[in-house]
Short mmCIF file of C-alpha atoms in Angstrom, two decimals:
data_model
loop_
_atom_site.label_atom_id
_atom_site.label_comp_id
_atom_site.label_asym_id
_atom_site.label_seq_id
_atom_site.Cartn_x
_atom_site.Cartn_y
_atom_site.Cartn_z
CA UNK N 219 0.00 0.00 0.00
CA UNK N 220 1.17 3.01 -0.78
CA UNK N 221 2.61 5.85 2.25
CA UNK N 222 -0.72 8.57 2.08
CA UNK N 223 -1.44 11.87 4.00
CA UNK N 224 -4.45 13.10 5.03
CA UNK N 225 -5.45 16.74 6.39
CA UNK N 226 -7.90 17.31 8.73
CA UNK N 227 -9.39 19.74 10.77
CA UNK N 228 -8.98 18.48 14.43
CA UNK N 229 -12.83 19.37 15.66
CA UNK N 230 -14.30 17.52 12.30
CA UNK N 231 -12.13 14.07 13.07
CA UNK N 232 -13.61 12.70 15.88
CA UNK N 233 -12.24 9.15 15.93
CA UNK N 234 -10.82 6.51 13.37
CA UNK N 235 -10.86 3.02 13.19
CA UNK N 236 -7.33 1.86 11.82
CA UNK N 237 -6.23 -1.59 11.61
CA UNK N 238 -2.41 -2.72 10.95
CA UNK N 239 -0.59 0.01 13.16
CA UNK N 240 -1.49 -1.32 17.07
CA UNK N 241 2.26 -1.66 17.89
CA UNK N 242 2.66 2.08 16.41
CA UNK N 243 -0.33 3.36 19.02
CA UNK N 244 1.05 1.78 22.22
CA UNK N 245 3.12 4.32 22.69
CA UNK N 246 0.03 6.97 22.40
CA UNK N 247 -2.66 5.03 23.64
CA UNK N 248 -3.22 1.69 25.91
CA UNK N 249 -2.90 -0.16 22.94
CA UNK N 250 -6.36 0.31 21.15
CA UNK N 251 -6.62 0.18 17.90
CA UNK N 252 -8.65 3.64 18.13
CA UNK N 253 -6.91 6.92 19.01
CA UNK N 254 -8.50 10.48 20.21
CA UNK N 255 -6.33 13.04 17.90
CA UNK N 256 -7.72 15.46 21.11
CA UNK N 257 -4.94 13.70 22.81
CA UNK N 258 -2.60 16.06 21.01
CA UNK N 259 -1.81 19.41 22.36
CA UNK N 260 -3.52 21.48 19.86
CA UNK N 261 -6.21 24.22 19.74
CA UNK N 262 -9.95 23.21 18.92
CA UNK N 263 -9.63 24.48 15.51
CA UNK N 264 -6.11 23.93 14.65
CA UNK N 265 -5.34 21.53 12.03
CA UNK N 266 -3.89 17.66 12.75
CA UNK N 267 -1.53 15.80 10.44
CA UNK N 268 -1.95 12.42 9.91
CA UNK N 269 0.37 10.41 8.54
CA UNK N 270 -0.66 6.41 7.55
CA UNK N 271 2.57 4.19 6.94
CA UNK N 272 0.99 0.62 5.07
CA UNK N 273 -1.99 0.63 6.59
CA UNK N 274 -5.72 0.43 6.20
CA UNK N 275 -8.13 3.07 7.42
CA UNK N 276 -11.85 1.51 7.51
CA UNK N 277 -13.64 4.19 9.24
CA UNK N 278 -13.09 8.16 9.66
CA UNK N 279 -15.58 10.39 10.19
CA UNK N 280 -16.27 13.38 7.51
CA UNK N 281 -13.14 11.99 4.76
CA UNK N 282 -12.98 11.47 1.65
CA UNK N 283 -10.93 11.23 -0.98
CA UNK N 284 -10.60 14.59 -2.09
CA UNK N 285 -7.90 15.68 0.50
CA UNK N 286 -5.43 12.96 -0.63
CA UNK N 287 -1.98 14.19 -2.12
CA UNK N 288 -1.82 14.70 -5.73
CA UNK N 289 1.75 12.44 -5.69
CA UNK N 290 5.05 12.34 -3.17
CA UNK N 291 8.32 12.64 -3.50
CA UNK N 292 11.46 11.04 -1.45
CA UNK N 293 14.19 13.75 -0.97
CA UNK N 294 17.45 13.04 -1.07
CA UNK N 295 17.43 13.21 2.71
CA UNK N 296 15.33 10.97 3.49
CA UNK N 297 12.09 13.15 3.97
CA UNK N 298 8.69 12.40 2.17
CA UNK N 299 6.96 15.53 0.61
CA UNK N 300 3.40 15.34 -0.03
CA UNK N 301 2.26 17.67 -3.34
CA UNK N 302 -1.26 18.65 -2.30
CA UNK N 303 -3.56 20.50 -4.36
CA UNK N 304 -3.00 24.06 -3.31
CA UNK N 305 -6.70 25.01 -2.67
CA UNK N 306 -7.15 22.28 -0.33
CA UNK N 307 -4.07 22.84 1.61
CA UNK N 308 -4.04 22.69 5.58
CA UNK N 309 -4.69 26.74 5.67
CA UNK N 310 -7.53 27.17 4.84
CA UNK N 311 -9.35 24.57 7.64
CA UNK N 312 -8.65 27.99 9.67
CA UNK N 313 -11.70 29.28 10.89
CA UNK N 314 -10.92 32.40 10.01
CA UNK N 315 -9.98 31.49 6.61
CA UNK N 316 -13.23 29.53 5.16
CA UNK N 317 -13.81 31.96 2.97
CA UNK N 318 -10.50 33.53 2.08
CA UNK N 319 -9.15 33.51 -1.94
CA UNK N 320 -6.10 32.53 -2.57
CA UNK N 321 -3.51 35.13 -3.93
CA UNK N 322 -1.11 33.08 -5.88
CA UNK N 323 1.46 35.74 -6.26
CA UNK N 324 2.27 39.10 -4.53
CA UNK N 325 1.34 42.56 -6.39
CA UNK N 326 4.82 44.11 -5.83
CA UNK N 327 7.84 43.44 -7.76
CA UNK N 328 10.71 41.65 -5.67
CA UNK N 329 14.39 43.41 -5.14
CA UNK N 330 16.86 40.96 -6.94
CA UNK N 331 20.29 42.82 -5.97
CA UNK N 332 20.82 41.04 -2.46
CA UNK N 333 21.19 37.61 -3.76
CA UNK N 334 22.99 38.48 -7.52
CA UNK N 335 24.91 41.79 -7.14
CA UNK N 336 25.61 41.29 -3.72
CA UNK N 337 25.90 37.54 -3.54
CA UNK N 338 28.73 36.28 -1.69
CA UNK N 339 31.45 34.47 -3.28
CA UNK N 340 30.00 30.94 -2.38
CA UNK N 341 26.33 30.84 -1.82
CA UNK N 342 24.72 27.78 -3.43
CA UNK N 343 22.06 26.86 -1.36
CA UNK N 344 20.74 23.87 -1.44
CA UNK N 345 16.91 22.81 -0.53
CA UNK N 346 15.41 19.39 -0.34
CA UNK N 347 13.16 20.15 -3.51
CA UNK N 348 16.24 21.64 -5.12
CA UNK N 349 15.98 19.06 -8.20
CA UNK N 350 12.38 18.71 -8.13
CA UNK N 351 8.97 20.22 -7.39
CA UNK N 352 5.61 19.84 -7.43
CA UNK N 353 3.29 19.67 -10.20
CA UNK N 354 1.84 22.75 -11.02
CA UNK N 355 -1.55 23.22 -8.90
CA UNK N 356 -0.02 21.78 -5.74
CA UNK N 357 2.29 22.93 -3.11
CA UNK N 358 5.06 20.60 -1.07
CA UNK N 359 3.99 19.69 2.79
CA UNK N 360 6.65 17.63 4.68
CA UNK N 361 4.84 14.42 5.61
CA UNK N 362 4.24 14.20 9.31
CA UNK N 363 5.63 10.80 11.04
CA UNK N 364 4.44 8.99 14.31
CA UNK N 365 7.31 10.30 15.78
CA UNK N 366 6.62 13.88 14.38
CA UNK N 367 3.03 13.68 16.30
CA UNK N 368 4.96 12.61 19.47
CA UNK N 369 7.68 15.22 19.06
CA UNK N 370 5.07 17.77 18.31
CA UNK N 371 3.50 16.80 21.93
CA UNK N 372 6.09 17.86 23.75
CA UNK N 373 7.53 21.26 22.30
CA UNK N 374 7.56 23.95 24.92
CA UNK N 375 5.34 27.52 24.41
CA UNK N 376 9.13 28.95 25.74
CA UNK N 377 10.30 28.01 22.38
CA UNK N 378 7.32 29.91 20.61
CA UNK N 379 8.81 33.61 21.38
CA UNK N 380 9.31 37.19 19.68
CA UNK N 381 12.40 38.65 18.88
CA UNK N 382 13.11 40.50 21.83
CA UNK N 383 11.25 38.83 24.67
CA UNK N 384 13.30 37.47 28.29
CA UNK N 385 12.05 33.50 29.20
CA UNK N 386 13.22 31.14 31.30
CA UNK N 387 15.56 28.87 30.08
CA UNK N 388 16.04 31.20 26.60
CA UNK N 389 18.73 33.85 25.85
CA UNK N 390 18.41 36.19 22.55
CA UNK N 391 20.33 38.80 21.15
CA UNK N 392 18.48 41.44 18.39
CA UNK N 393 19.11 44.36 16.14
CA UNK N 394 15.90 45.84 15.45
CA UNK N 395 13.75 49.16 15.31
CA UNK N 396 13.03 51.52 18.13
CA UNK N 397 10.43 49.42 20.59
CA UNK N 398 7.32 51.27 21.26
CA UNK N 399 7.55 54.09 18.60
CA UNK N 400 4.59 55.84 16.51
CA UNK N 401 6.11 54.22 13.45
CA UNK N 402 5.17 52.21 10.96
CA UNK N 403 6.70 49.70 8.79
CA UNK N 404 5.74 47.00 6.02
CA UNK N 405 8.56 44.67 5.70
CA UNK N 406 12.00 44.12 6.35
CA UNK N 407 15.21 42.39 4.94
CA UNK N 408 18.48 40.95 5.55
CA UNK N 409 20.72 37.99 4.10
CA UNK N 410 21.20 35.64 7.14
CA UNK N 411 24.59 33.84 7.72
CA UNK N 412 23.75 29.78 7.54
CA UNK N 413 25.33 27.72 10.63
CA UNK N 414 24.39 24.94 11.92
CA UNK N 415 25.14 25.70 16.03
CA UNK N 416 25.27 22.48 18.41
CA UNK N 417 22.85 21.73 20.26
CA UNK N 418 21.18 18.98 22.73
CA UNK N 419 18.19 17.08 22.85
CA UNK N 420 15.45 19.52 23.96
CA UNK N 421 17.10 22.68 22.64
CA UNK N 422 16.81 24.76 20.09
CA UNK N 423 18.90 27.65 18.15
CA UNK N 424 18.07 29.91 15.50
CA UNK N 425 18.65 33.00 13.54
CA UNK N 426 16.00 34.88 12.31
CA UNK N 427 13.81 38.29 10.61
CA UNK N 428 10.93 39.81 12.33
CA UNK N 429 7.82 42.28 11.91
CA UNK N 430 5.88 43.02 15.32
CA UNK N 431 3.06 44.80 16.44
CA UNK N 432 1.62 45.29 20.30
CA UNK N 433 2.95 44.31 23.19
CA UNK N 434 1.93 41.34 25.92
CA UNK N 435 -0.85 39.44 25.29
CA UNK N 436 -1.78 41.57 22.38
CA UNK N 437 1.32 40.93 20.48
CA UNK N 438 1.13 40.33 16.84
CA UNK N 439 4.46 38.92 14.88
CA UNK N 440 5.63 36.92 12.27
CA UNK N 441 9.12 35.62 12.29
CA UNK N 442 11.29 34.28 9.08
CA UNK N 443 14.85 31.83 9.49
CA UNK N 444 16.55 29.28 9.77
CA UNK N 445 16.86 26.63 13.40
CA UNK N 446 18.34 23.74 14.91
CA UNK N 447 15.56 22.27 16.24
CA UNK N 448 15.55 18.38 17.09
CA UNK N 449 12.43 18.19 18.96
CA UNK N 450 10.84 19.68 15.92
CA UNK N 451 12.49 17.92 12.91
CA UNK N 452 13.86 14.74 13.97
CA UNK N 453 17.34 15.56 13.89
CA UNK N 454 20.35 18.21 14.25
CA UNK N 455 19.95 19.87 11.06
CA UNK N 456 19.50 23.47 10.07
CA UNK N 457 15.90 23.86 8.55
CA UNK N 458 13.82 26.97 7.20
CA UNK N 459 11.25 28.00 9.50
CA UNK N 460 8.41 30.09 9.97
CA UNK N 461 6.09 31.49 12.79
CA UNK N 462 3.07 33.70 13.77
CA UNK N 463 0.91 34.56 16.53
CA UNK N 464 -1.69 37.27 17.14
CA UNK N 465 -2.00 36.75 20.68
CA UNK N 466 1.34 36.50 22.38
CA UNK N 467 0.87 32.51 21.88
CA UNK N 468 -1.65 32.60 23.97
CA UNK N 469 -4.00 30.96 21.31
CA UNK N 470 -2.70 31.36 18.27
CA UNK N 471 0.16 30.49 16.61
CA UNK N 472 2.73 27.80 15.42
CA UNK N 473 5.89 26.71 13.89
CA UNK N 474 5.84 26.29 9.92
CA UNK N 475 2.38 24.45 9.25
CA UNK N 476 2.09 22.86 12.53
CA UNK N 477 -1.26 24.28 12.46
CA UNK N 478 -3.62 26.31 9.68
CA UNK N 479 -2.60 29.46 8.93
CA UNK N 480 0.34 30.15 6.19
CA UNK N 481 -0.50 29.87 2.53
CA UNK N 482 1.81 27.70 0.90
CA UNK N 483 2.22 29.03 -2.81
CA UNK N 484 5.76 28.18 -4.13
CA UNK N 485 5.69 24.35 -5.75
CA UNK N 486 9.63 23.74 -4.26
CA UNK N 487 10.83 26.09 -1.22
CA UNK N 488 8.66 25.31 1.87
CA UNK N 489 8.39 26.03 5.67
CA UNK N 490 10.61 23.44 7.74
CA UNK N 491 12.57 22.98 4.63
CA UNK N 492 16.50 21.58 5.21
CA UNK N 493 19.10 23.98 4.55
CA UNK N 494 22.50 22.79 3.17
CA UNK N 495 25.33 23.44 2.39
CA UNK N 496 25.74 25.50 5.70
CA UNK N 497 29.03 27.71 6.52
CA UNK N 498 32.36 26.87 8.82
CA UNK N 499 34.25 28.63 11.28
CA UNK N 500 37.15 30.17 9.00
CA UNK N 501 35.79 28.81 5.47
CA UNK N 502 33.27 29.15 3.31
CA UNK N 503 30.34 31.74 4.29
CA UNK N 504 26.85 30.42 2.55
CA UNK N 505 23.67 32.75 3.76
CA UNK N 506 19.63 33.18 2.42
CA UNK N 507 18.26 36.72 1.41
CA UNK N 508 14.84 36.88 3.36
CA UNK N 509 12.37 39.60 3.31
CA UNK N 510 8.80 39.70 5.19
CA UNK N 511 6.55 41.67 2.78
CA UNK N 512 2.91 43.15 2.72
CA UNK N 513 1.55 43.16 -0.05
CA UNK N 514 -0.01 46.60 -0.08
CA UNK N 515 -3.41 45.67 -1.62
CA UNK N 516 -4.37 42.53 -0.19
CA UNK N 517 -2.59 43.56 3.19
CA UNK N 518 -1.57 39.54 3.31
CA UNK N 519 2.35 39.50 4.44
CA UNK N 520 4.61 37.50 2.33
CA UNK N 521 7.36 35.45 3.61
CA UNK N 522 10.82 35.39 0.41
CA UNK N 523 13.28 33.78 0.15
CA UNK N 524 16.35 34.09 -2.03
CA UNK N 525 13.73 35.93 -4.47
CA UNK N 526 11.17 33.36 -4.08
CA UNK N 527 7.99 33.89 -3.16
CA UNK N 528 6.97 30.96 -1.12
CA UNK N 529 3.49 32.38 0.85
CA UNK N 530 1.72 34.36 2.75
CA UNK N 531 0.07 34.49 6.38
CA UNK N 532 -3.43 36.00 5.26
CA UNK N 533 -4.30 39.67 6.80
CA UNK N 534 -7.31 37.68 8.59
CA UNK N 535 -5.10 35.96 11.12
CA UNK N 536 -4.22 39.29 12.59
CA UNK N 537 -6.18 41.30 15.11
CA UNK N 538 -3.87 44.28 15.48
CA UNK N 539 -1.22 44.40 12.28
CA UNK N 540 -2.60 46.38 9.16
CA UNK N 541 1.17 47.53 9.43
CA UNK N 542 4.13 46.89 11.86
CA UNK N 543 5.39 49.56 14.86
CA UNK N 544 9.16 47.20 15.19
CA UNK N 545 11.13 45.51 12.77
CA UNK N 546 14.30 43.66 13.71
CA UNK N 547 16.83 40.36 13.21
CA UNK N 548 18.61 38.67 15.84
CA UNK N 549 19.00 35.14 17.24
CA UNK N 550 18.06 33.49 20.53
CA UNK N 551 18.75 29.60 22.04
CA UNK N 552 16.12 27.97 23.88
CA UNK N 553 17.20 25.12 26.48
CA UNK N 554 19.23 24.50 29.76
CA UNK N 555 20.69 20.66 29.39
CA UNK N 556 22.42 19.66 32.71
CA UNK N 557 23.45 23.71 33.85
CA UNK N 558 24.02 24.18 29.83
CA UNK N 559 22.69 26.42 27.07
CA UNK N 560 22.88 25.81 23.52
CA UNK N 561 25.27 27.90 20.76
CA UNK N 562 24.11 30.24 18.96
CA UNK N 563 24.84 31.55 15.57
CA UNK N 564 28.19 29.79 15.01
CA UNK N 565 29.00 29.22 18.34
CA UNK N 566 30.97 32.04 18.34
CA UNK N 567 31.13 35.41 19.95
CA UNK N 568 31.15 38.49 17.26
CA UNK N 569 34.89 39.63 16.17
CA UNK N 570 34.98 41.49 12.46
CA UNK N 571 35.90 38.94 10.88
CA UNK N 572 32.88 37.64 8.52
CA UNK N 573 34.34 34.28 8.46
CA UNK N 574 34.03 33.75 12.04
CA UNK N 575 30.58 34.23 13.87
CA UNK N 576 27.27 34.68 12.17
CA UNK N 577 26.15 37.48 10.35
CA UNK N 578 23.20 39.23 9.38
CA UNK N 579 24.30 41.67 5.94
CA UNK N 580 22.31 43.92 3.91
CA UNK N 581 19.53 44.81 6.59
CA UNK N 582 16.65 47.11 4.98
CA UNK N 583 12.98 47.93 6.03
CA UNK N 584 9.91 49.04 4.23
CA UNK N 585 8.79 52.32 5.66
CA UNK N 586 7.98 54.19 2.73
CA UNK N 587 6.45 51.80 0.51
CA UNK N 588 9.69 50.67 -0.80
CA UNK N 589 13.07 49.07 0.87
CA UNK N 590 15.23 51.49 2.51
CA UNK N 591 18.63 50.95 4.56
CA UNK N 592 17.95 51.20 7.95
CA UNK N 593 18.49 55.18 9.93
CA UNK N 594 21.07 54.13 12.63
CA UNK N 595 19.75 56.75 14.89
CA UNK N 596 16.62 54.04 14.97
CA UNK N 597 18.74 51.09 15.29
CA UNK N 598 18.86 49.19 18.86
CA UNK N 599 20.78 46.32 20.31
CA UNK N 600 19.19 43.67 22.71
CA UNK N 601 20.49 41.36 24.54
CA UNK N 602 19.97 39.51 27.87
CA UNK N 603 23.38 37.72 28.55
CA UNK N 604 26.04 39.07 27.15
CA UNK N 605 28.51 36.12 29.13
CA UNK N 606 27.00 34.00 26.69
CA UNK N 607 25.99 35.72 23.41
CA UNK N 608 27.05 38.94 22.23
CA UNK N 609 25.41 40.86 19.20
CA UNK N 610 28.07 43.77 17.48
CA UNK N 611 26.65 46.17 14.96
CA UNK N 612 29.38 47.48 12.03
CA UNK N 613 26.85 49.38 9.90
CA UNK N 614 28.33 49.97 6.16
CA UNK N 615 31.47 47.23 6.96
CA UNK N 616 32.24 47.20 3.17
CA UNK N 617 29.64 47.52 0.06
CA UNK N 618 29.25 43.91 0.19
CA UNK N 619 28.51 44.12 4.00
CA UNK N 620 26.39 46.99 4.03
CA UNK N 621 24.48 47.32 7.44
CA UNK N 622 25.65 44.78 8.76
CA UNK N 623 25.99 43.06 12.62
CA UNK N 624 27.19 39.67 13.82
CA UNK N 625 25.85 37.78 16.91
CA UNK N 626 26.06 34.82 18.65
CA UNK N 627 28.15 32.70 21.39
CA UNK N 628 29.31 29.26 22.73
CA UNK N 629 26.34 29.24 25.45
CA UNK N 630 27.45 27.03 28.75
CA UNK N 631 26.66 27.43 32.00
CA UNK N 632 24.01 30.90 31.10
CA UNK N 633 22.16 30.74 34.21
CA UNK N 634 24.13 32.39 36.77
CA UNK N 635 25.55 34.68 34.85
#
C-alpha cells in the first residue's frame, strides 16, 4: 500500500478506526486500535496531520478522498513531501480562513540585488526540492511521522517567542527598530549567515527576521529563518522556519504548518525545509536573502526567500497588524541541558571577521512603501546575557557588508551569569 497523507481539521475528526498500526499506538494510547487526535496538544480548531505508513483506514468520520496528495516525492534526505492541491491545503481549515481567496502571487515586484549583485562568493544553497517540485496546482507539505506527532506533543510555548522577549531557560540577542515608537513599517530584509550551532536534545537555536506589532498578550508577529531544532524535525539539522501569533501565543500560533494558517504558494521552497550546504568557522560563508513583505493591496504578508515567493500568512489571522510599529533580526537559544545552554549563531562570539561568527548583511525595512537601509539613529541592540551571546553592529562594513551586525556565542553554564 502506498505511504498517504491526510489533512484534517482536528474538531471535524472525531475518531478513526485503523487496523495494521497497534504496535505504532502503544506508545500513544493503551494499545487500542482507536486513538483520540484530542490527545494532542492542539487548539480546537487547529489543524492535525496524519500520517498512515501501510496501513488500512476503515472508518473516519467526515473523509474522503478529495484531501489525498496529488503524488510524493522522497528527498534526497530521506524526507517524504506530499504535493497537495494548493486550494485544499491545511490553511484554509482555519476558521478564520473559510472563505478567504487565494492570492497566488504578490502585487509588488521583488528586489533581486541582495542575492545576484551582492551575492557572496560561495552561496549555493541547497533545498530538499532543489531538483524537483511539485506539479503545477499543488504545493510541497513535509509528511508528518508517528514520531513527528509525538515530538510535536512535547515542544515547549518557551520556544514559541518574539524577537526580543526574556524567558526562562532562553537567551536572545536582536538588532531591530526603536520598541514602542509611533512608526510604521511593512517589511523588512536581511541575508542571514547559515550555521548549523550544536545543540542537545530539547534545545533549540536559530537566527531569524521579524515584523511586530503590540505588546503582551496583544502581540502580533511573524518571524522568518533558519533553526536547529531536534524536537521539531527529527534531527540536528539546520531547517527553514516560519512562525506567527496574534496573541502572544496565547492561542494562536505555530511553527511552519504545525497548524492552519500560512499559505503555501511556491511548488519547491517550503516552511521546515533543510538547509545545506551550511558555513564553517574560518571557510566558506553560505547565507539566504529573506524579506517579510505586505503586499499593499491585499494587506496579506509575504514570507521570500532568495527571491522566491513561497506564501503568505493572510491579513485575517491578525487582530492588530494592518502595518508593523518594530522591525528587527537577531538570534536566541532555547534550552538549559544539565546547567548548559545551547550555541548560537556559530557558536561564536562576534569579532569582524565575517568568516568567524554569524552574520546578518544587507539589513533594509519598508517604511515608505519601498526598501530602505535602515536610519542608525533608529537602530537598537538587545540582549539579555552578554557572558554568553554577544550581538556587534558594524553598519556599512564594506559595500558587500552593508548594514551589517554579527551575533552569537558558545552558550554554557548561562544561568548564573
Amino acid at each position: 500500500m502506498v505511504s498517504r497523507t491526510r489533512f484534517w481539521p482536528e474538531n471535524n475528526v472525531g475518531h478513526c478506526t485503523v487496523h495494521g498500526i497497534k504496535q505504532m499506538l502503544s506508545e500513544m494510547e493503551h494499545g487500542a486500535l482507536e486513538f483520540d487526535f484530542k490527545a494532542i496538544n492542539y487548539n480546537p480548531n487547529q489543524l492535525v496531520q496524519v500520517v498512515y505508513l501501510d496501513f488500512e483506514v476503515t472508518s473516519c468520520n467526515g473523509v474522503d478522498d478529495a484531501t489525498l496528495p496529488e503524488s510524493s516525492i522522497q528527498t534526497k534526505f530521506g524526507s517524504i513531501i506530499d504535493c497537495v492541491d494548493i486550494n485544499k491545503q491545511p490553511a484554509f481549515n482555519h476558521p478564520l480562513l473559510k472563505d478567504h481567496k487565494l492570492q497566488r502571487k504578490p502585487t509588488f515586484l521583488n528586489r533581486r540585488e541582495t542575492t545576484n549583485k551582492h551575492a557572496l562568493p560561495t552561496t549555493t544553497i541547497e533545498f530538499e526540492l532543489e531538483n524537483d517540485s511539485c506539479p503545477t496546482g499543488s504545493v510541497p507539505i513535509r509528511r508528518t511521522t508517528k514520531d513527528d506527532l509525538i515530538r510535536m506533543k512535547s515542544l515547549s510555548n518557551l520556544t514559541r517567542l518574539s524577537l526580543i522577549n526574556s524567558a526562562p531557560y532562553s537567551h536572545f540577542v536582536a538588532l531591530h527598530t526603536k520598541p514602542g515608537g509611533n512608526f510604521s513599517y511593512f517589511g523588512v530584509n536581511g541575508s542571514v549567515n547559515v550555521q548549523n550551532p550544536r545543540v542537545n536534545k530539547f534545545q533549540m537555536s536559530l537566527a531569524q527576521i521579524a515584523v511586530q506589532r503590540g505588546e503582551n498578550d496583544a502581540l502580533n508577529t511573524i518571524l522568518l529563518g533558519w533553526q536547529v531544532y531536534p524536537e521539531l524535525y527529527g534531527q540536528e539539522t539546520t531547517n527553514l522556519f516560519g512562525l506567527w501569533t496574534s496573541d502572544s501565543f496565547k492561542t494562536t500560533g505555530c511553527y511552519n504548518m504545525l497548524c492552519p494558517g500560512f499559505v503555501q504558494t511556491d511548488n519547491k521552497i517550503f516552511l521546515g525545509n533543510r538547509v545545506l550546504p551550511v558555513s564553517s568557522y574560518g571557510g566558506p560563508q553560505y547565507d539566504l536573502s529573506m524579506s517579510i513583505k505586505q503586499d499593499p493591496d491585499t494587506k496579506n504578508w509575504w514570507l521570500t526567500v532568495k527571491d522566491i515567493n513561497v506564501g503568505y500568512f493572510p491579513a485575517a489571522l491578525f487582530s492588530n497588524m494592518s502595518e508593523a510599529n518594530l522591525v528587527g533580526w537577531g538570534g536566541r537559544a532555547y534550552g538549559d541541558v544539565n546547567g548548559t545552554s545551547p550555541q548560537m549563531g556559530s557558536g561564536y562570539f562576534p569579532d569582524g571577521d565575517m568568516t568567524h561568527a554569524c552574520f546578518v548583511r544587507r539589513l533594509s525595512y519598508n517604511e515608505n512603501g519601498s526598501f530602505e537601509e535602515p536610519q542608525e539613529h533608529l537602530l537598537y541592540k538587545s540582549f539579555d546575557n552578554q557572558h554568553c551571546y554577544d550581538i556587534q553592529y558594524f553598519g556599512i562594513f564594506d559595500e558587500d557588508f552593508r548594514y551589517t551586525f554579527q551575533f552569537g556565542g558558545p552558550g554554557g553554564n548561562c544561568s548564573s551569569s
